[in-house]
Short mmCIF file of C-alpha atoms and ligand atoms in Angstrom, two decimals:
data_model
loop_
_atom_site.label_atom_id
_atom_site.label_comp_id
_atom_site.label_asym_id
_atom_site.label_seq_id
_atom_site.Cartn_x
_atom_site.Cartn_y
_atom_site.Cartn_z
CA UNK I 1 -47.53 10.89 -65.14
CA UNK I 2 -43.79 11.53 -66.29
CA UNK I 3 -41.84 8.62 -67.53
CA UNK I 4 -39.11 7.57 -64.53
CA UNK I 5 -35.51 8.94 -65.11
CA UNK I 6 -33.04 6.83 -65.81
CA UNK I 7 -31.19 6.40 -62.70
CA UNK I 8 -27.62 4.65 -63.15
CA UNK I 9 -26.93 1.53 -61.12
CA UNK I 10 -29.88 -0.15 -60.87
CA UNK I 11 -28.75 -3.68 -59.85
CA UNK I 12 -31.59 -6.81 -60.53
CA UNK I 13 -32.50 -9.49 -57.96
CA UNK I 14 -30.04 -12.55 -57.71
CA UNK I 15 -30.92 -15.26 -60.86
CA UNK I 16 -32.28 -12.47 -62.56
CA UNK I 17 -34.20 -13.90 -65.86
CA UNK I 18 -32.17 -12.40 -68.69
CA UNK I 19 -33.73 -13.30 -71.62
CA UNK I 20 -34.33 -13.30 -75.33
CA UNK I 21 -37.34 -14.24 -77.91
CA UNK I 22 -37.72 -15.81 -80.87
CA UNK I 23 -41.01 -17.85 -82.52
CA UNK I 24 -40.74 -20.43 -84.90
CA UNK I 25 -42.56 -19.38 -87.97
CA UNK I 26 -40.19 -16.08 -87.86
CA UNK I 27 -37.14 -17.41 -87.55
CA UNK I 28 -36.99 -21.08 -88.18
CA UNK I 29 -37.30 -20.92 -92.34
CA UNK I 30 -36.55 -24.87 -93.44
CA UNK I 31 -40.72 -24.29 -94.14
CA UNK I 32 -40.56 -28.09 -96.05
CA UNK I 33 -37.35 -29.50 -94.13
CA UNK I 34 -37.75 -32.74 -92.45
CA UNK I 35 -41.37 -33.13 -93.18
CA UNK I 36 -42.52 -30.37 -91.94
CA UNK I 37 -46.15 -29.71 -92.93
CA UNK I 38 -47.57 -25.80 -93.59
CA UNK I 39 -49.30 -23.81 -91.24
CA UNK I 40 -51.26 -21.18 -91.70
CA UNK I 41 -48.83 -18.38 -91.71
CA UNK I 42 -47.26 -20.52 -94.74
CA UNK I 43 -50.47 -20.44 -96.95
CA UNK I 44 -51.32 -16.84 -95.76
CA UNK I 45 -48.12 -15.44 -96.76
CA UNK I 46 -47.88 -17.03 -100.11
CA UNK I 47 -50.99 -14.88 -101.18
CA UNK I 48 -50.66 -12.36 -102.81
CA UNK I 49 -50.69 -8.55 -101.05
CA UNK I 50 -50.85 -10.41 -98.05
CA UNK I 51 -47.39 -9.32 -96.10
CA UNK I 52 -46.48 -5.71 -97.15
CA UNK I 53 -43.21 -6.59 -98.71
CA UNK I 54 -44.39 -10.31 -100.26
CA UNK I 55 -42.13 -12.07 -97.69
CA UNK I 56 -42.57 -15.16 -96.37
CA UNK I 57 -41.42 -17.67 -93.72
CA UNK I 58 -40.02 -19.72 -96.20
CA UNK I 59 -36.35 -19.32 -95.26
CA UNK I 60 -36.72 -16.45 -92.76
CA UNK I 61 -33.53 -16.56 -90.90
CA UNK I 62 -32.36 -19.96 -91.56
CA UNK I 63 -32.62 -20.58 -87.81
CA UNK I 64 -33.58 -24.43 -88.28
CA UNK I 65 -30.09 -24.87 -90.52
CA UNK I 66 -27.94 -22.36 -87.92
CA UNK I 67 -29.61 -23.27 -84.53
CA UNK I 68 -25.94 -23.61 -83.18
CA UNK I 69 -24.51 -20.29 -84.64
CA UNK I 70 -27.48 -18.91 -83.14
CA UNK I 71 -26.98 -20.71 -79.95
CA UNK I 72 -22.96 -19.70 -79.94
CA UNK I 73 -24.13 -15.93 -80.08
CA UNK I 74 -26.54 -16.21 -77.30
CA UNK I 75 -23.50 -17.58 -75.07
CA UNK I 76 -21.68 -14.69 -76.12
CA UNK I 77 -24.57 -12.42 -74.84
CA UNK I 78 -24.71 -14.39 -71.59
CA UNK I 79 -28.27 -15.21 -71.53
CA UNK I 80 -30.03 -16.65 -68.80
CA UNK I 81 -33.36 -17.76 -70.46
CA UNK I 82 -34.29 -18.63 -74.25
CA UNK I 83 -37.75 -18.09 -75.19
CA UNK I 84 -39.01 -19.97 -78.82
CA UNK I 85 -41.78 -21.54 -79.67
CA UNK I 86 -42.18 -24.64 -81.22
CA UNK I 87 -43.91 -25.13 -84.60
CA UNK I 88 -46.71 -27.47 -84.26
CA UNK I 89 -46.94 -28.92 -87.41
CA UNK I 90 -43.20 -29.61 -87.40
CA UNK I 91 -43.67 -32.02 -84.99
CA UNK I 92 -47.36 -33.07 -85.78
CA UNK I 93 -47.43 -32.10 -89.67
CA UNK I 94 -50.76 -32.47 -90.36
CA UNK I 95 -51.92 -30.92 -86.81
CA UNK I 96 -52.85 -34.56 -85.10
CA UNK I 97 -51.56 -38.07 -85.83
CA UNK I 98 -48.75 -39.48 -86.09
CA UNK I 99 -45.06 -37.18 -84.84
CA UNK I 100 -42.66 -36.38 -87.01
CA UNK I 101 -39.45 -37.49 -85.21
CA UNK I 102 -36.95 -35.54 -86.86
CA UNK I 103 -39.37 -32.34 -86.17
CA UNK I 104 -39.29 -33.11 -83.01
CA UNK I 105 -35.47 -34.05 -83.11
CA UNK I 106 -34.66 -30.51 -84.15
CA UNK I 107 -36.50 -29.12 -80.55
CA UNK I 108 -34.19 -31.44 -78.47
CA UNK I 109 -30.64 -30.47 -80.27
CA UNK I 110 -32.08 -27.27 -79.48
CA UNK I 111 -32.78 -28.03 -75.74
CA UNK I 112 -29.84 -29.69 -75.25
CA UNK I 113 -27.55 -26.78 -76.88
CA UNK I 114 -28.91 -24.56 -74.66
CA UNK I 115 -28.60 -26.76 -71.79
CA UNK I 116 -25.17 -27.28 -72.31
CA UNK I 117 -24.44 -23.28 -72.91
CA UNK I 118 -26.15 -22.85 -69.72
CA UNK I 119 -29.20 -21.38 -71.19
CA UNK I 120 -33.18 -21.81 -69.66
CA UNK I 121 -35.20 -23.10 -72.23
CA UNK I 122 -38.95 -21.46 -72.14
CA UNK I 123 -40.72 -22.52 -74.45
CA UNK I 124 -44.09 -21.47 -76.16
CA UNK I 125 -46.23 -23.86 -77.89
CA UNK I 126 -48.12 -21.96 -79.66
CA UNK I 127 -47.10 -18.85 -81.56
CA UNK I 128 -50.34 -18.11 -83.92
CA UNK I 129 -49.01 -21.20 -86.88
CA UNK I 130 -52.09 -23.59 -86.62
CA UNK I 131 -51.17 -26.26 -88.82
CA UNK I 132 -53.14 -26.22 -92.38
CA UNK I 133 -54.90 -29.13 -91.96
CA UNK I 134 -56.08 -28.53 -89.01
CA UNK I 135 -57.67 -25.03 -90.74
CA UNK I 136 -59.35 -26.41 -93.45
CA UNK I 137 -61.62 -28.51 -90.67
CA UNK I 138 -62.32 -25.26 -88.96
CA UNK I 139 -59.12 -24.12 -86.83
CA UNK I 140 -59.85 -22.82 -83.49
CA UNK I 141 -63.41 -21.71 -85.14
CA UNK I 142 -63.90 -25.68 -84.01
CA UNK I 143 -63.87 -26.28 -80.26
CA UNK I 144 -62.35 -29.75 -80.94
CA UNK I 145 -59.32 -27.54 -81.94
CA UNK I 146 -58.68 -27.19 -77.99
CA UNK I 147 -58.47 -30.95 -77.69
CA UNK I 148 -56.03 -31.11 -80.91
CA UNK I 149 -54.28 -28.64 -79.21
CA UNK I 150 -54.12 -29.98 -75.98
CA UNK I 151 -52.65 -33.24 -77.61
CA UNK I 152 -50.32 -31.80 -79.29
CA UNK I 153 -48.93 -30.15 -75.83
CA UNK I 154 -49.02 -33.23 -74.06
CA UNK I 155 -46.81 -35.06 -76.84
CA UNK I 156 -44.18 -32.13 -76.56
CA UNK I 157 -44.34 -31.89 -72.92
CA UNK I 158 -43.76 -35.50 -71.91
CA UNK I 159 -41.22 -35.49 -74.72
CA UNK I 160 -38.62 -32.64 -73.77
CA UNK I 161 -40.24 -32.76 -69.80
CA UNK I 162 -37.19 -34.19 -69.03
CA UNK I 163 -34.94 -31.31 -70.30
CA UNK I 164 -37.72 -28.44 -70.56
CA UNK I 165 -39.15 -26.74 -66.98
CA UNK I 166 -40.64 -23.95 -68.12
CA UNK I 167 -43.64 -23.81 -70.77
CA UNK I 168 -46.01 -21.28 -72.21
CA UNK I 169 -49.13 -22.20 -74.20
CA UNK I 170 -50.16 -19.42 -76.12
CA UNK I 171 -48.94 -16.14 -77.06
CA UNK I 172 -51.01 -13.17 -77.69
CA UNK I 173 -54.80 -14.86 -78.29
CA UNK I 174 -55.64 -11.23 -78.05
CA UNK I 175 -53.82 -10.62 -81.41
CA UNK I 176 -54.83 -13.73 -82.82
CA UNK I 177 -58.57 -12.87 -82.38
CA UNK I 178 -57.90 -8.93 -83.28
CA UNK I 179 -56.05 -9.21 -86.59
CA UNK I 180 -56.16 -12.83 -87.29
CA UNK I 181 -59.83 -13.29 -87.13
CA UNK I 182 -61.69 -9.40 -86.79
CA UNK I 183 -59.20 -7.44 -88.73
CA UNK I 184 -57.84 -10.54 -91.33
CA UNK I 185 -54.54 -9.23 -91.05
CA UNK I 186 -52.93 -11.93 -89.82
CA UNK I 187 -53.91 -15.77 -90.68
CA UNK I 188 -55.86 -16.90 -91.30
CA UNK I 189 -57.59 -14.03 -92.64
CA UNK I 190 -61.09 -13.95 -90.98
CA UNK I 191 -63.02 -10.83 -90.80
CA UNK I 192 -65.43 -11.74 -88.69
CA UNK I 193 -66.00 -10.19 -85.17
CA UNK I 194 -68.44 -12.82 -84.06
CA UNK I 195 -66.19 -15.49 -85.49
CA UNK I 196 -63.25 -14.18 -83.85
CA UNK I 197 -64.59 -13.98 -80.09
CA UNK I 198 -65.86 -17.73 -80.70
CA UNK I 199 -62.21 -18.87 -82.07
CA UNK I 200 -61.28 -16.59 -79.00
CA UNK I 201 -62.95 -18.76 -76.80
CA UNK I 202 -61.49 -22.09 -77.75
CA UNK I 203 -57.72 -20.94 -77.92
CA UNK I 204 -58.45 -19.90 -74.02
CA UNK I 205 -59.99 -23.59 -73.68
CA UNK I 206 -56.93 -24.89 -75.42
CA UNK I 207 -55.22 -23.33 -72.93
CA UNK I 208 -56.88 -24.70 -70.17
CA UNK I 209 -56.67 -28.27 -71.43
CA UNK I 210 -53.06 -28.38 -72.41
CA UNK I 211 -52.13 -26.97 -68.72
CA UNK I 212 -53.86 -29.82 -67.82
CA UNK I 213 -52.66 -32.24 -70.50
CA UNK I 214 -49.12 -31.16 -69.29
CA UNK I 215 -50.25 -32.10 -65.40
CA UNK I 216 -50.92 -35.53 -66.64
CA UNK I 217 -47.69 -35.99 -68.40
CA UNK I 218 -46.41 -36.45 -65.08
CA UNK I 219 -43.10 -33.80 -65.83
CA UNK I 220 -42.42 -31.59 -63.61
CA UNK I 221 -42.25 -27.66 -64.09
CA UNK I 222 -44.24 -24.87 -65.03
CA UNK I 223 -46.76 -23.46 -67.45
CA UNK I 224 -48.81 -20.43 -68.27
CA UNK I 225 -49.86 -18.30 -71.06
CA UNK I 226 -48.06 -15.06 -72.44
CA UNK I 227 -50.11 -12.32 -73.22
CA UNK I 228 -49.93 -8.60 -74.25
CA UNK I 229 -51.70 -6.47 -72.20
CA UNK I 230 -51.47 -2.25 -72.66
CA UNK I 231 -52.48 0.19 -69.48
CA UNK I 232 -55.21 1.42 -70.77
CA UNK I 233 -55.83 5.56 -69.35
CA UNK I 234 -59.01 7.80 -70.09
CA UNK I 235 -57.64 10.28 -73.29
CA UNK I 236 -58.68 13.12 -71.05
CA UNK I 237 -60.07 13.60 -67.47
CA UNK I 238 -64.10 13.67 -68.66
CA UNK I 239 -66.24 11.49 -66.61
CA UNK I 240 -66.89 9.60 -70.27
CA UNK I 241 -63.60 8.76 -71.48
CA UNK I 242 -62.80 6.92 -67.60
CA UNK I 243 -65.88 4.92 -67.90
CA UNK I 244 -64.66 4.60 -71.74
CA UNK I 245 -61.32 3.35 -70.52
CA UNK I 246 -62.72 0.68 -67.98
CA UNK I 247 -64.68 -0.99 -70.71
CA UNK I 248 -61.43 -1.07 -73.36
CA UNK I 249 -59.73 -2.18 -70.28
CA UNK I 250 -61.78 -5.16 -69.66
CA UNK I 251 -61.46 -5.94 -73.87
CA UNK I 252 -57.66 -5.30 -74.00
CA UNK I 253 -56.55 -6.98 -70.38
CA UNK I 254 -59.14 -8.43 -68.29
CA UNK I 255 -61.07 -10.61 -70.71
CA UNK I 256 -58.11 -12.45 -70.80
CA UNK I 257 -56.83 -11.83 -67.47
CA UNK I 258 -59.36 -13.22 -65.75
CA UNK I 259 -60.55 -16.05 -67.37
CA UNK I 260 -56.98 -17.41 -66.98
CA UNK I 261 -56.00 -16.34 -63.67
CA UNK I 262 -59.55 -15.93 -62.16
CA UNK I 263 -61.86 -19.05 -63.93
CA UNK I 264 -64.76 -15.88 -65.46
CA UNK I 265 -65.33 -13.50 -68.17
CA UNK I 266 -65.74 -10.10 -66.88
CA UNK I 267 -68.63 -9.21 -66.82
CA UNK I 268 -68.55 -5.73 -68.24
CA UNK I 269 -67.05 -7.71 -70.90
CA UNK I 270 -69.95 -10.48 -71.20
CA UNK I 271 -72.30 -7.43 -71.40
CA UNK I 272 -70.89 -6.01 -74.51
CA UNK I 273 -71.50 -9.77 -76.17
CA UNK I 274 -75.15 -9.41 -77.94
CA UNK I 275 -77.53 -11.64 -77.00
CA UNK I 276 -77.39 -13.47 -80.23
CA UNK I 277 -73.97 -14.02 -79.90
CA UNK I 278 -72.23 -17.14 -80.79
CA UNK I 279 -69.69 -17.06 -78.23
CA UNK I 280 -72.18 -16.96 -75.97
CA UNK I 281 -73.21 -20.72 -76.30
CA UNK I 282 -69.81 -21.41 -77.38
CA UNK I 283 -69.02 -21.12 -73.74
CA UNK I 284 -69.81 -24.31 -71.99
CA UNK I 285 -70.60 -25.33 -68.44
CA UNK I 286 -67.04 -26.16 -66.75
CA UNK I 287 -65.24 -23.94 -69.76
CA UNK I 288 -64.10 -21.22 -67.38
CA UNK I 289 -63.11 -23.91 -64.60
CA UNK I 290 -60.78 -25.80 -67.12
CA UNK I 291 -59.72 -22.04 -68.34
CA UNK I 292 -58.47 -21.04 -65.08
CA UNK I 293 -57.05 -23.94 -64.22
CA UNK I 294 -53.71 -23.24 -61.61
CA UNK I 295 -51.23 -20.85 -63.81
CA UNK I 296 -47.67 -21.35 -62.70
CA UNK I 297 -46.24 -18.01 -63.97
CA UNK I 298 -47.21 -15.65 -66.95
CA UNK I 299 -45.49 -14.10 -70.03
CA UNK I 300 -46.25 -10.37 -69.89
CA UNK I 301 -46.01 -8.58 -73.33
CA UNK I 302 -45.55 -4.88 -73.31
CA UNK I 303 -45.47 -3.09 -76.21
CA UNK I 304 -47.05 -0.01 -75.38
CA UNK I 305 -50.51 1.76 -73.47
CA UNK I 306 -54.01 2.55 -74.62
CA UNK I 307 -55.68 6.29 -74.60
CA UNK I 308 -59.45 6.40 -74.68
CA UNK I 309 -61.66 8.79 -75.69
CA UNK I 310 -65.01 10.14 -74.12
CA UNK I 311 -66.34 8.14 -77.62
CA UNK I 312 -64.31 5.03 -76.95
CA UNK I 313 -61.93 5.88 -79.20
CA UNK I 314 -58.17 5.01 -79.42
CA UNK I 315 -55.82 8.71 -79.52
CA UNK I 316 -51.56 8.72 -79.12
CA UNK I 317 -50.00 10.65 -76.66
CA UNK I 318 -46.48 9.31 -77.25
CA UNK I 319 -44.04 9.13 -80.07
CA UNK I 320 -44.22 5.92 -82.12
CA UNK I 321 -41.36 3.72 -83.62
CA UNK I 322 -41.26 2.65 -86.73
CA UNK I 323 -44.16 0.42 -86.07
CA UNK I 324 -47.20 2.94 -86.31
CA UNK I 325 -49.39 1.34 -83.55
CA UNK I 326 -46.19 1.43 -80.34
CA UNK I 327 -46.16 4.51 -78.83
CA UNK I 328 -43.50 4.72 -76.53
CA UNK I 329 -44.57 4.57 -72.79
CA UNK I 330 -42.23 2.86 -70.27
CA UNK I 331 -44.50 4.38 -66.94
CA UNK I 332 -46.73 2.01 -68.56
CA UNK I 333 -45.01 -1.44 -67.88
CA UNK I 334 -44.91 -0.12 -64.10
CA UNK I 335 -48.39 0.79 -64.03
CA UNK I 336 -49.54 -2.70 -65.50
CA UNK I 337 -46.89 -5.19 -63.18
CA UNK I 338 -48.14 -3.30 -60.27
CA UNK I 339 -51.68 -3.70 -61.59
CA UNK I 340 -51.05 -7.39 -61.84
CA UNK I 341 -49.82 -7.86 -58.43
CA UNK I 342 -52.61 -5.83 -57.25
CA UNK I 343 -55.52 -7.23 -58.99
CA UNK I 344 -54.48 -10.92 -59.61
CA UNK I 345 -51.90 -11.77 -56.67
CA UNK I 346 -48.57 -12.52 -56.90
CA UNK I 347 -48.13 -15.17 -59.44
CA UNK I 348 -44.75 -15.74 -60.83
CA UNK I 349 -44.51 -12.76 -63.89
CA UNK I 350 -41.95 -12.95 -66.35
CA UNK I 351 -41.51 -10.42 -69.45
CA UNK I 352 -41.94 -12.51 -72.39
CA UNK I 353 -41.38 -10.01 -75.05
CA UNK I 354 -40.54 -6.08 -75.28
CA UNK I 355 -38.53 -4.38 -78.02
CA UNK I 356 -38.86 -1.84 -80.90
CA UNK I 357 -37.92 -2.24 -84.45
CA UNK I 358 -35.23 0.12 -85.46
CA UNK I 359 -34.38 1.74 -89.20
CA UNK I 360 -30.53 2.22 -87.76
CA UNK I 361 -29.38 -1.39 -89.01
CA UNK I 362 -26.24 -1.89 -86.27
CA UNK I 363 -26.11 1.39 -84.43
CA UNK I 364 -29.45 1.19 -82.54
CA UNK I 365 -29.19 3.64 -79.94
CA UNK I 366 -32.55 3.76 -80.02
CA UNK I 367 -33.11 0.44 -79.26
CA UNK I 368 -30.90 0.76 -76.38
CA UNK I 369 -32.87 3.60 -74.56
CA UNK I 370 -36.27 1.95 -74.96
CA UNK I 371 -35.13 -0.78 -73.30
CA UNK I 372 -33.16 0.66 -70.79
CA UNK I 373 -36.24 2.83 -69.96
CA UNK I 374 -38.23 -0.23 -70.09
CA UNK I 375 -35.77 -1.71 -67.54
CA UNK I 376 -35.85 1.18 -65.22
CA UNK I 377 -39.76 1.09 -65.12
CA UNK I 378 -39.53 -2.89 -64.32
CA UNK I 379 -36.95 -2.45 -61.53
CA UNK I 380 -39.34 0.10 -60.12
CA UNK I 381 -42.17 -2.49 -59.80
CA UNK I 382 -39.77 -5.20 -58.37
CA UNK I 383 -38.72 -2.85 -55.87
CA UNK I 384 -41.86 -2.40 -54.82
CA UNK I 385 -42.63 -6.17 -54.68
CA UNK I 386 -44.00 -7.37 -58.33
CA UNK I 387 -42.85 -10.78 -58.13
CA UNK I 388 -40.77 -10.50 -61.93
CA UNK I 389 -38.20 -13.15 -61.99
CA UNK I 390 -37.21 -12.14 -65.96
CA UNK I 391 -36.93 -10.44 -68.78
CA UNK I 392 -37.06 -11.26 -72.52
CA UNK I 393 -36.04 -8.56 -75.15
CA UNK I 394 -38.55 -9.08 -78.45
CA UNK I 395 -36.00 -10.01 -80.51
CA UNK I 396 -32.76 -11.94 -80.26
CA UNK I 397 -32.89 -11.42 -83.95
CA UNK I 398 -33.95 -9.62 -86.96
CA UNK I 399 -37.09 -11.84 -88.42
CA UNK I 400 -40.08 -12.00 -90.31
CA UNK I 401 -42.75 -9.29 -88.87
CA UNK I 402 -46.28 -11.08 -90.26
CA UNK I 403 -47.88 -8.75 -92.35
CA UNK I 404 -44.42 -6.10 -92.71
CA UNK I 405 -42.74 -8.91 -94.14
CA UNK I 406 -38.81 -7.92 -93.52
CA UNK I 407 -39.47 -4.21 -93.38
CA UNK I 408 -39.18 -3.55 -89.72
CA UNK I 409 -35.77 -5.22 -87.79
CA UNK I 410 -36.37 -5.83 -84.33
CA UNK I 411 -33.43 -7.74 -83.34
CA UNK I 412 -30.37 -6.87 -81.13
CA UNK I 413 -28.66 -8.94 -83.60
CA UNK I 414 -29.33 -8.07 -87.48
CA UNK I 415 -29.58 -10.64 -89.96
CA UNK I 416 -28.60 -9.75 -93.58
CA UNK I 417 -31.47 -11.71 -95.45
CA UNK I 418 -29.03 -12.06 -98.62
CA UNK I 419 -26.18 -13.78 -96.83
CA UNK I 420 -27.70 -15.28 -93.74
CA UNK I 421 -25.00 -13.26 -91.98
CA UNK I 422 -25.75 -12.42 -88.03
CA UNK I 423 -24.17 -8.81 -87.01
CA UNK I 424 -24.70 -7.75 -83.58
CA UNK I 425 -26.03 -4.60 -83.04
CA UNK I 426 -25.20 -2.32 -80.94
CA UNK I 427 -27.67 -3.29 -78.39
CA UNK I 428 -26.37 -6.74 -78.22
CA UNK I 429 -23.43 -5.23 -76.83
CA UNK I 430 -25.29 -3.05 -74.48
CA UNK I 431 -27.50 -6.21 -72.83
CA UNK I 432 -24.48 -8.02 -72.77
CA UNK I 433 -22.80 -5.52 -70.88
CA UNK I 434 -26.86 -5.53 -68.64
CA UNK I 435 -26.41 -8.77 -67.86
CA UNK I 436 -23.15 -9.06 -66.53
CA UNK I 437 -23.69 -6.82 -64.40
CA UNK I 438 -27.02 -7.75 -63.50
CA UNK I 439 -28.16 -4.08 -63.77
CA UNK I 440 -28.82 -1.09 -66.03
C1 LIG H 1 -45.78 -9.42 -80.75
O1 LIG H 1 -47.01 -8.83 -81.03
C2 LIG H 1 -45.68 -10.81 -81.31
O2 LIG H 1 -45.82 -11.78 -80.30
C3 LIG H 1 -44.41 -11.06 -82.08
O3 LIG H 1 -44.53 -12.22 -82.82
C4 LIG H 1 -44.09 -9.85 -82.92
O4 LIG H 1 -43.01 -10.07 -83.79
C5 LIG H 1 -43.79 -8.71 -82.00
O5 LIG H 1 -44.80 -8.51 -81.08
C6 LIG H 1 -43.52 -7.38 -82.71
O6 LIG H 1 -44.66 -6.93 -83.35
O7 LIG H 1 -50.84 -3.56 -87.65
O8 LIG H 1 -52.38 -1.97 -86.71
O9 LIG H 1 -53.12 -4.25 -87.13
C7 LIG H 1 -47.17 -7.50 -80.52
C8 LIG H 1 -48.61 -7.06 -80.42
C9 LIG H 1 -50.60 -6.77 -81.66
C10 LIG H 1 -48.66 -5.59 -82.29
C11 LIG H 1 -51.19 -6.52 -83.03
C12 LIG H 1 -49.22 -5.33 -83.65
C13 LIG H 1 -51.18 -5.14 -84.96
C14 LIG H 1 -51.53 -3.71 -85.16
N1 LIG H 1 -49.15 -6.83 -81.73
N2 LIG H 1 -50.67 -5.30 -83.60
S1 LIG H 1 -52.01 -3.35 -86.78
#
């Protein structure tokens, strides 16, 4: 199927979610302010060959020492929502224990900055920096690390409840478990399939326990996860590669789909676990009833769609960006919202991140069509009745991309690293333009 064209005038429903997303480890820097303890993603990146240009989060962009210029610049852009995450072991530095107040103090300036600009806080807990300590006793390898987790969302969530009414838990597990933990791209550097699906396990247990850790605060508002799901289509129209595509389906988008919204593991899914598995007794009696506990909304990632072969291999059909994995799709974010609404009912969606990175530093024309295409297709499934009440654009600035280091720039506002100076780009002034008008 062709993309959509861009049709002009394409006006958003009323209280629109216009958005923007950051995540602490890639923007905050101030990696030993304010005792602050290190996370994984701070010993991961200080090893050698580890991030392709040796960068770290060390300083990234300053964020936690220009939190208000950044918060003046999203009032210029007119936001509607904020999406960050918080950095667990800035407020808990050794992972459990005893809170760091002035880590915690740095959240509620925050909260109360954009509060006062008129800005929605939503904020992630959770944004792949497990604190150190917490590693070296086994990290989410260890199923008590759903409990530590789970205490560390209660803490934050009766702490800002008052001010925050909108939470996600985790982003991306899928990533976490892919490159963190089968790949050992990412921290904490596993390569271990049969680790990873165990480690998957307990960050979807985490999950479950801190929605309910955050029902017990007593605050009122709403959580859910974020996740990145890709359409996944058959490479070709053999009978193979669409039975192909409904098993990489259930591995990219329903294994994690429907433990969360549906309390079970596929079980196409289960099936390709072998029998010697350890996730399999990793999975307790009750897990998948604590896992699907009642979702209030969910952070959709879109980055781009899967093609599978009649082998089960992965084939592009687009052009990519700079990144080499995002091929450029926009039909796709239709096809999955509608899939959403059609296969999980019509909780609350909101885009939690969507973007390219760009080589054209302040010009980004580029930028400006993905996301206006990306737009287009989302309109399309809220006309047809995908409950989407947002949108946040992956990123409001230039930041530290894991493993590229600082060689891919996917803000709509650059940062130059030497300076700390913020630039808006080009897109900036397009989505500021988008939301004013509540439209593309
Ligand atoms: C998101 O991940 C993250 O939430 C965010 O922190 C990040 O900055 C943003 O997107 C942009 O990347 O290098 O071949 O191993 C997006 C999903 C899944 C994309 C893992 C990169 C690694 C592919 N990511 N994938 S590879």
């Amino acid at each position: 199927p062709a993309a959509p064209v861009a049709p002009v005038g394409l006006v958003f429903p009323k209280g629109f979610g216009w958005g923007a997303s950051t995540s602490a480890y890639q923007v905050e820097g101030g990696a030993t302010a304010d005792g602050r303890g290190p996370s994984v993603w701070d010993v991961f990146s200080h090893e050698p060959g580890r991030t392709r240009d040796g960068g770290t989060g060390d300083v990234a962009a300053d964020h936690y020492h220009r939190s208000y210029e950044d918060l003046d610049l999203m009032r210029a852009l007119g936001l509607k929502s904020y999406r960050f995450s918080i950095s667990w072991s800035r407020v808990l530095p050794t992972g459990r224990g005893t809170v760091n107040a002035k880590g915690l103090d740095f959240y509620h300036r925050l909260v109360d900055g954009l509060l006062e600009r008129g800005i929605t806080p939503l904020v992630t807990l959770f944004h792949w920096d497990t604190p150190q300590a917490l590693q070296q006793v086994g990290g989410w390898q260890q199923r008590d690390c759903a409990k530590w987790f789970a205490d560390y969302a209660s803490t934050v969530c009766y702490s800002l409840g008052d001010k925050v009414q909108s939470w996600l838990t985790l982003n991306e597990p899928k990533t976490v478990v892919e490159v963190g933990y089968t790949a050992g791209v990412h921290a904490p550097g596993v390569r271990d399939r049969r680790i990873a699906n165990v480690a998957g396990h307990h960050l979807l247990l985490g999950h479950g326990l801190a929605v309910q850790a955050f029902r017990a605060t007593g605050r009122k508002g709403r959580i859910g996860a974020a996740l990145n799901l890709s359409p996944v289509y058959p490479a070709d129209d053999s009978e193979a590669a669409r039975r192909q595509a409904v098993l990489a389906d259930g591995e990219e988008n329903r294994r994690w789909l429907d433990p969360v919204l549906l309390s079970r593991y596929p079980d196409d899914w289960l099936a390709t676990q072998p029998a010697d598995a350890p996730v399999r007794t990793a999975i307790h009696d009750g897990d998948l009833a604590v896992i699907g506990a009642k979702s209030d909304l969910l952070g959709v990632q879109y980055y781009n769609p899967a093609y599978v072969t009649a082998k089960g291999t992965r084939v592009q059909k687009h052009p990519t960006t700079q990144a080499s994995w995002q091929e450029v799709y926009p039909q796709g974010l239709y096809d999955l919202l509608t899939r959403i609404k059609r296969d999980y009912g019509d909780i609350p969606l909101t885009i939690t991140e969507n973007g390219m990175p760009t080589v054209r530093e302040i010009d980004d024309q580029d930028r400006i069509a993905l996301l206006r295409d990306h737009l287009t297709a989302a309109h399309q499934a809220i006309s047809e009745g995908v409950r989407l009440e947002g949108y946040h654009v992956w990123s409001l600035l230039d930041n530290f991309e894991w493993a590229e280091g600082y060689t891919q720039r996917w803000g709509i506002i650059h940062v130059d690293y030497a300076t700390q100076q913020r630039r808006r780009k080009a897109s900036a002034d397009w989505y500021q333009q988008v939301i004013a008008r509540n439209g593309i």
